[in-house]
């Protein structure tokens, strides 16, 4: 945990320096925003990972956007140096540094760091999930059973009609809007119950939060309840490392209930 903490905090310092100074926003080929903070933070993380985990390939967002994707096997890292760039550009503090280790298609270790608040979450399959609080590590555990009705999390920057329809069908009354991978972390901490996402994401957006949530006892699946796998290459209907929609929850019963509603919602 301390190794991941050090590299994420180092990347976070670079991000905060530029956050306070203000940065110019550019657009990638998919029209998503990118800043100098993304690139500089990624350079810090790539150097740190090469030192701490020599020989383990790293798929990083900005390098991948530039066509620099290493050959990967059953074990590799996924890095999003600045998840929530829209929040960063808008002056909201809900952006994170995400680092995850994937083994055999499953995120087994992940760190999510919020530079603006200093909050950090780390999860490992064999050790559990922890939040850095008051200078020490505090164990995280999902809320189980879920509240009735459940409390749902929604993307602050990516709302859509399908998500609204599903939440309505499940009787959700309370919705909390949060940016970046912090949604997974709030589930892991037991502050909310359910996070559906129909819109497109990339593996580096979700892997670290996925690892934290599952280490805390939660579940992440595809929209229809099937496993959400990582390291997806040569996909017939999307680019490399693109995710389908997904469901994330503390209580697996919410996934089962939501997946039965998905067919009607997908038709919207």
PDB file of N, CA and C in Angstrom, residues 39-103:
ATOM      1  N   UNK A  39      -0.578  14.570 -18.710  1.00  0.00           N
ATOM      2  CA  UNK A  39       0.673  14.064 -19.271  1.00  0.00           C
ATOM      3  C   UNK A  39       1.796  14.024 -18.235  1.00  0.00           C
ATOM      4  N   UNK A  40       1.916  15.078 -17.440  1.00  0.00           N
ATOM      5  CA  UNK A  40       3.005  15.105 -16.452  1.00  0.00           C
ATOM      6  C   UNK A  40       2.785  14.075 -15.344  1.00  0.00           C
ATOM      7  N   UNK A  41       1.546  13.945 -14.893  1.00  0.00           N
ATOM      8  CA  UNK A  41       1.256  12.957 -13.849  1.00  0.00           C
ATOM      9  C   UNK A  41       1.498  11.545 -14.368  1.00  0.00           C
ATOM     10  N   UNK A  42       1.139  11.301 -15.616  1.00  0.00           N
ATOM     11  CA  UNK A  42       1.371   9.973 -16.191  1.00  0.00           C
ATOM     12  C   UNK A  42       2.859   9.655 -16.248  1.00  0.00           C
ATOM     13  N   UNK A  43       3.683  10.633 -16.602  1.00  0.00           N
ATOM     14  CA  UNK A  43       5.130  10.412 -16.648  1.00  0.00           C
ATOM     15  C   UNK A  43       5.672  10.022 -15.278  1.00  0.00           C
ATOM     16  N   UNK A  44       5.175  10.667 -14.228  1.00  0.00           N
ATOM     17  CA  UNK A  44       5.593  10.331 -12.860  1.00  0.00           C
ATOM     18  C   UNK A  44       5.232   8.888 -12.530  1.00  0.00           C
ATOM     19  N   UNK A  45       4.012   8.491 -12.859  1.00  0.00           N
ATOM     20  CA  UNK A  45       3.544   7.142 -12.540  1.00  0.00           C
ATOM     21  C   UNK A  45       4.287   6.080 -13.341  1.00  0.00           C
ATOM     22  N   UNK A  46       4.528   6.341 -14.615  1.00  0.00           N
ATOM     23  CA  UNK A  46       5.239   5.361 -15.440  1.00  0.00           C
ATOM     24  C   UNK A  46       6.653   5.121 -14.922  1.00  0.00           C
ATOM     25  N   UNK A  47       7.325   6.179 -14.517  1.00  0.00           N
ATOM     26  CA  UNK A  47       8.676   6.024 -13.973  1.00  0.00           C
ATOM     27  C   UNK A  47       8.651   5.247 -12.659  1.00  0.00           C
ATOM     28  N   UNK A  48       7.688   5.568 -11.796  1.00  0.00           N
ATOM     29  CA  UNK A  48       7.600   4.893 -10.499  1.00  0.00           C
ATOM     30  C   UNK A  48       7.265   3.414 -10.657  1.00  0.00           C
ATOM     31  N   UNK A  49       6.358   3.092 -11.559  1.00  0.00           N
ATOM     32  CA  UNK A  49       5.982   1.692 -11.771  1.00  0.00           C
ATOM     33  C   UNK A  49       7.129   0.898 -12.384  1.00  0.00           C
ATOM     34  N   UNK A  50       7.870   1.518 -13.291  1.00  0.00           N
ATOM     35  CA  UNK A  50       9.013   0.828 -13.899  1.00  0.00           C
ATOM     36  C   UNK A  50      10.070   0.488 -12.855  1.00  0.00           C
ATOM     37  N   UNK A  51      10.205   1.344 -11.840  1.00  0.00           N
ATOM     38  CA  UNK A  51      11.171   1.103 -10.767  1.00  0.00           C
ATOM     39  C   UNK A  51      10.670   0.052  -9.784  1.00  0.00           C
ATOM     40  N   UNK A  52       9.403   0.157  -9.395  1.00  0.00           N
ATOM     41  CA  UNK A  52       8.851  -0.733  -8.373  1.00  0.00           C
ATOM     42  C   UNK A  52       8.458  -2.099  -8.921  1.00  0.00           C
ATOM     43  N   UNK A  53       8.045  -2.147 -10.184  1.00  0.00           N
ATOM     44  CA  UNK A  53       7.569  -3.394 -10.795  1.00  0.00           C
ATOM     45  C   UNK A  53       8.245  -3.590 -12.159  1.00  0.00           C
ATOM     46  N   UNK A  54       9.553  -3.761 -12.183  1.00  0.00           N
ATOM     47  CA  UNK A  54      10.248  -3.888 -13.467  1.00  0.00           C
ATOM     48  C   UNK A  54       9.743  -5.095 -14.259  1.00  0.00           C
ATOM     49  N   UNK A  55       9.525  -4.885 -15.531  1.00  0.00           N
ATOM     50  CA  UNK A  55       9.092  -5.977 -16.392  1.00  0.00           C
ATOM     51  C   UNK A  55       7.596  -6.152 -16.491  1.00  0.00           C
ATOM     52  N   UNK A  56       6.826  -5.462 -15.654  1.00  0.00           N
ATOM     53  CA  UNK A  56       5.367  -5.559 -15.742  1.00  0.00           C
ATOM     54  C   UNK A  56       4.874  -4.457 -16.677  1.00  0.00           C
ATOM     55  N   UNK A  57       4.217  -4.811 -17.789  1.00  0.00           N
ATOM     56  CA  UNK A  57       3.779  -3.776 -18.729  1.00  0.00           C
ATOM     57  C   UNK A  57       2.732  -2.855 -18.128  1.00  0.00           C
ATOM     58  N   UNK A  58       2.705  -1.619 -18.625  1.00  0.00           N
ATOM     59  CA  UNK A  58       1.764  -0.608 -18.143  1.00  0.00           C
ATOM     60  C   UNK A  58       1.002  -0.032 -19.328  1.00  0.00           C
ATOM     61  N   UNK A  59      -0.314  -0.121 -19.269  1.00  0.00           N
ATOM     62  CA  UNK A  59      -1.180   0.533 -20.249  1.00  0.00           C
ATOM     63  C   UNK A  59      -1.692   1.805 -19.593  1.00  0.00           C
ATOM     64  N   UNK A  60      -1.255   2.953 -20.107  1.00  0.00           N
ATOM     65  CA  UNK A  60      -1.604   4.248 -19.523  1.00  0.00           C
ATOM     66  C   UNK A  60      -2.422   5.057 -20.518  1.00  0.00           C
ATOM     67  N   UNK A  61      -3.374   5.826 -20.006  1.00  0.00           N
ATOM     68  CA  UNK A  61      -4.354   6.491 -20.866  1.00  0.00           C
ATOM     69  C   UNK A  61      -3.731   7.361 -21.951  1.00  0.00           C
ATOM     70  N   UNK A  62      -2.864   8.270 -21.578  1.00  0.00           N
ATOM     71  CA  UNK A  62      -2.348   9.216 -22.570  1.00  0.00           C
ATOM     72  C   UNK A  62      -1.377   8.545 -23.540  1.00  0.00           C
ATOM     73  N   UNK A  63      -0.584   7.598 -23.048  1.00  0.00           N
ATOM     74  CA  UNK A  63       0.289   6.846 -23.948  1.00  0.00           C
ATOM     75  C   UNK A  63      -0.543   6.039 -24.939  1.00  0.00           C
ATOM     76  N   UNK A  64      -1.618   5.418 -24.456  1.00  0.00           N
ATOM     77  CA  UNK A  64      -2.486   4.641 -25.345  1.00  0.00           C
ATOM     78  C   UNK A  64      -3.134   5.529 -26.397  1.00  0.00           C
ATOM     79  N   UNK A  65      -3.543   6.738 -25.995  1.00  0.00           N
ATOM     80  CA  UNK A  65      -4.152   7.671 -26.948  1.00  0.00           C
ATOM     81  C   UNK A  65      -3.173   8.057 -28.047  1.00  0.00           C
ATOM     82  N   UNK A  66      -1.883   8.024 -27.725  1.00  0.00           N
ATOM     83  CA  UNK A  66      -0.842   8.352 -28.703  1.00  0.00           C
ATOM     84  C   UNK A  66      -0.349   7.120 -29.458  1.00  0.00           C
ATOM     85  N   UNK A  67      -0.985   5.966 -29.218  1.00  0.00           N
ATOM     86  CA  UNK A  67      -0.613   4.746 -29.922  1.00  0.00           C
ATOM     87  C   UNK A  67       0.503   3.953 -29.282  1.00  0.00           C
ATOM     88  N   UNK A  68       0.919   4.324 -28.074  1.00  0.00           N
ATOM     89  CA  UNK A  68       2.011   3.620 -27.395  1.00  0.00           C
ATOM     90  C   UNK A  68       1.428   2.614 -26.403  1.00  0.00           C
ATOM     91  N   UNK A  69       1.152   1.426 -26.910  1.00  0.00           N
ATOM     92  CA  UNK A  69       0.551   0.372 -26.098  1.00  0.00           C
ATOM     93  C   UNK A  69       1.498  -0.823 -26.077  1.00  0.00           C
ATOM     94  N   UNK A  70       1.952  -1.242 -24.904  1.00  0.00           N
ATOM     95  CA  UNK A  70       2.880  -2.374 -24.843  1.00  0.00           C
ATOM     96  C   UNK A  70       2.162  -3.698 -25.070  1.00  0.00           C
ATOM     97  N   UNK A  71       2.932  -4.716 -25.370  1.00  0.00           N
ATOM     98  CA  UNK A  71       2.375  -6.061 -25.391  1.00  0.00           C
ATOM     99  C   UNK A  71       2.052  -6.459 -23.954  1.00  0.00           C
ATOM    100  N   UNK A  72       0.872  -6.989 -23.750  1.00  0.00           N
ATOM    101  CA  UNK A  72       0.478  -7.385 -22.400  1.00  0.00           C
ATOM    102  C   UNK A  72       0.213  -8.882 -22.356  1.00  0.00           C
ATOM    103  N   UNK A  73       0.418  -9.441 -21.179  1.00  0.00           N
ATOM    104  CA  UNK A  73       0.106 -10.837 -20.952  1.00  0.00           C
ATOM    105  C   UNK A  73      -0.981 -10.949 -19.902  1.00  0.00           C
ATOM    106  N   UNK A  74      -0.809 -11.887 -18.993  1.00  0.00           N
ATOM    107  CA  UNK A  74      -1.813 -12.105 -17.952  1.00  0.00           C
ATOM    108  C   UNK A  74      -1.677 -11.132 -16.789  1.00  0.00           C
ATOM    109  N   UNK A  75      -0.583 -10.354 -16.764  1.00  0.00           N
ATOM    110  CA  UNK A  75      -0.340  -9.445 -15.636  1.00  0.00           C
ATOM    111  C   UNK A  75       0.147  -8.108 -16.169  1.00  0.00           C
ATOM    112  N   UNK A  76      -0.598  -7.050 -15.874  1.00  0.00           N
ATOM    113  CA  UNK A  76      -0.212  -5.719 -16.353  1.00  0.00           C
ATOM    114  C   UNK A  76      -0.898  -4.651 -15.509  1.00  0.00           C
ATOM    115  N   UNK A  77      -0.388  -3.430 -15.588  1.00  0.00           N
ATOM    116  CA  UNK A  77      -0.984  -2.297 -14.889  1.00  0.00           C
ATOM    117  C   UNK A  77      -1.847  -1.478 -15.845  1.00  0.00           C
ATOM    118  N   UNK A  78      -2.885  -0.881 -15.288  1.00  0.00           N
ATOM    119  CA  UNK A  78      -3.696   0.123 -15.968  1.00  0.00           C
ATOM    120  C   UNK A  78      -3.583   1.424 -15.185  1.00  0.00           C
ATOM    121  N   UNK A  79      -3.322   2.522 -15.894  1.00  0.00           N
ATOM    122  CA  UNK A  79      -3.103   3.820 -15.247  1.00  0.00           C
ATOM    123  C   UNK A  79      -3.973   4.886 -15.891  1.00  0.00           C
ATOM    124  N   UNK A  80      -4.715   5.587 -15.058  1.00  0.00           N
ATOM    125  CA  UNK A  80      -5.383   6.826 -15.470  1.00  0.00           C
ATOM    126  C   UNK A  80      -4.797   7.927 -14.593  1.00  0.00           C
ATOM    127  N   UNK A  81      -3.929   8.761 -15.152  1.00  0.00           N
ATOM    128  CA  UNK A  81      -3.226   9.740 -14.320  1.00  0.00           C
ATOM    129  C   UNK A  81      -4.110  10.844 -13.778  1.00  0.00           C
ATOM    130  N   UNK A  82      -5.235  11.093 -14.461  1.00  0.00           N
ATOM    131  CA  UNK A  82      -6.149  12.153 -14.017  1.00  0.00           C
ATOM    132  C   UNK A  82      -7.557  11.771 -14.445  1.00  0.00           C
ATOM    133  N   UNK A  83      -8.212  10.980 -13.618  1.00  0.00           N
ATOM    134  CA  UNK A  83      -9.588  10.569 -13.882  1.00  0.00           C
ATOM    135  C   UNK A  83     -10.513  11.680 -13.410  1.00  0.00           C
ATOM    136  N   UNK A  84     -11.405  12.112 -14.287  1.00  0.00           N
ATOM    137  CA  UNK A  84     -12.256  13.246 -13.956  1.00  0.00           C
ATOM    138  C   UNK A  84     -11.650  14.544 -14.445  1.00  0.00           C
ATOM    139  N   UNK A  85     -11.102  14.513 -15.662  1.00  0.00           N
ATOM    140  CA  UNK A  85     -10.494  15.739 -16.207  1.00  0.00           C
ATOM    141  C   UNK A  85     -11.515  16.867 -16.287  1.00  0.00           C
ATOM    142  N   UNK A  86     -12.771  16.530 -16.567  1.00  0.00           N
ATOM    143  CA  UNK A  86     -13.808  17.576 -16.611  1.00  0.00           C
ATOM    144  C   UNK A  86     -13.969  18.249 -15.249  1.00  0.00           C
ATOM    145  N   UNK A  87     -13.903  17.457 -14.177  1.00  0.00           N
ATOM    146  CA  UNK A  87     -13.974  18.033 -12.831  1.00  0.00           C
ATOM    147  C   UNK A  87     -12.747  18.911 -12.561  1.00  0.00           C
ATOM    148  N   UNK A  88     -11.594  18.449 -13.001  1.00  0.00           N
ATOM    149  CA  UNK A  88     -10.353  19.206 -12.845  1.00  0.00           C
ATOM    150  C   UNK A  88     -10.447  20.552 -13.559  1.00  0.00           C
ATOM    151  N   UNK A  89     -10.895  20.523 -14.802  1.00  0.00           N
ATOM    152  CA  UNK A  89     -10.991  21.744 -15.603  1.00  0.00           C
ATOM    153  C   UNK A  89     -12.032  22.697 -15.031  1.00  0.00           C
ATOM    154  N   UNK A  90     -13.109  22.137 -14.455  1.00  0.00           N
ATOM    155  CA  UNK A  90     -14.197  22.959 -13.918  1.00  0.00           C
ATOM    156  C   UNK A  90     -13.895  23.515 -12.534  1.00  0.00           C
ATOM    157  N   UNK A  91     -12.770  23.121 -11.951  1.00  0.00           N
ATOM    158  CA  UNK A  91     -12.411  23.621 -10.631  1.00  0.00           C
ATOM    159  C   UNK A  91     -13.039  22.852  -9.494  1.00  0.00           C
ATOM    160  N   UNK A  92     -13.628  21.685  -9.793  1.00  0.00           N
ATOM    161  CA  UNK A  92     -14.159  20.828  -8.734  1.00  0.00           C
ATOM    162  C   UNK A  92     -13.070  19.843  -8.323  1.00  0.00           C
ATOM    163  N   UNK A  93     -13.060  19.489  -7.070  1.00  0.00           N
ATOM    164  CA  UNK A  93     -11.977  18.649  -6.563  1.00  0.00           C
ATOM    165  C   UNK A  93     -12.174  17.161  -6.735  1.00  0.00           C
ATOM    166  N   UNK A  94     -13.201  16.743  -7.460  1.00  0.00           N
ATOM    167  CA  UNK A  94     -13.536  15.320  -7.564  1.00  0.00           C
ATOM    168  C   UNK A  94     -12.784  14.639  -8.703  1.00  0.00           C
ATOM    169  N   UNK A  95     -11.474  14.796  -8.737  1.00  0.00           N
ATOM    170  CA  UNK A  95     -10.654  14.094  -9.724  1.00  0.00           C
ATOM    171  C   UNK A  95      -9.680  13.198  -8.982  1.00  0.00           C
ATOM    172  N   UNK A  96      -9.242  12.136  -9.643  1.00  0.00           N
ATOM    173  CA  UNK A  96      -8.429  11.133  -8.962  1.00  0.00           C
ATOM    174  C   UNK A  96      -7.264  10.660  -9.826  1.00  0.00           C
ATOM    175  N   UNK A  97      -6.296  10.071  -9.145  1.00  0.00           N
ATOM    176  CA  UNK A  97      -5.209   9.321  -9.774  1.00  0.00           C
ATOM    177  C   UNK A  97      -5.540   7.846  -9.585  1.00  0.00           C
ATOM    178  N   UNK A  98      -5.568   7.080 -10.668  1.00  0.00           N
ATOM    179  CA  UNK A  98      -5.970   5.673 -10.608  1.00  0.00           C
ATOM    180  C   UNK A  98      -4.840   4.759 -11.082  1.00  0.00           C
ATOM    181  N   UNK A  99      -4.496   3.778 -10.265  1.00  0.00           N
ATOM    182  CA  UNK A  99      -3.492   2.777 -10.638  1.00  0.00           C
ATOM    183  C   UNK A  99      -4.037   1.406 -10.257  1.00  0.00           C
ATOM    184  N   UNK A 100      -4.000   0.447 -11.192  1.00  0.00           N
ATOM    185  CA  UNK A 100      -4.523  -0.888 -10.903  1.00  0.00           C
ATOM    186  C   UNK A 100      -3.631  -1.957 -11.514  1.00  0.00           C
ATOM    187  N   UNK A 101      -3.496  -3.052 -10.802  1.00  0.00           N
ATOM    188  CA  UNK A 101      -2.806  -4.234 -11.310  1.00  0.00           C
ATOM    189  C   UNK A 101      -3.856  -5.266 -11.704  1.00  0.00           C
ATOM    190  N   UNK A 102      -3.758  -5.745 -12.937  1.00  0.00           N
ATOM    191  CA  UNK A 102      -4.698  -6.734 -13.465  1.00  0.00           C
ATOM    192  C   UNK A 102      -3.981  -8.070 -13.618  1.00  0.00           C
ATOM    193  N   UNK A 103      -4.619  -9.130 -13.148  1.00  0.00           N
ATOM    194  CA  UNK A 103      -4.094 -10.479 -13.337  1.00  0.00           C
ATOM    195  C   UNK A 103      -5.195 -11.364 -13.897  1.00  0.00           C
TER     196      UNK A 103
END
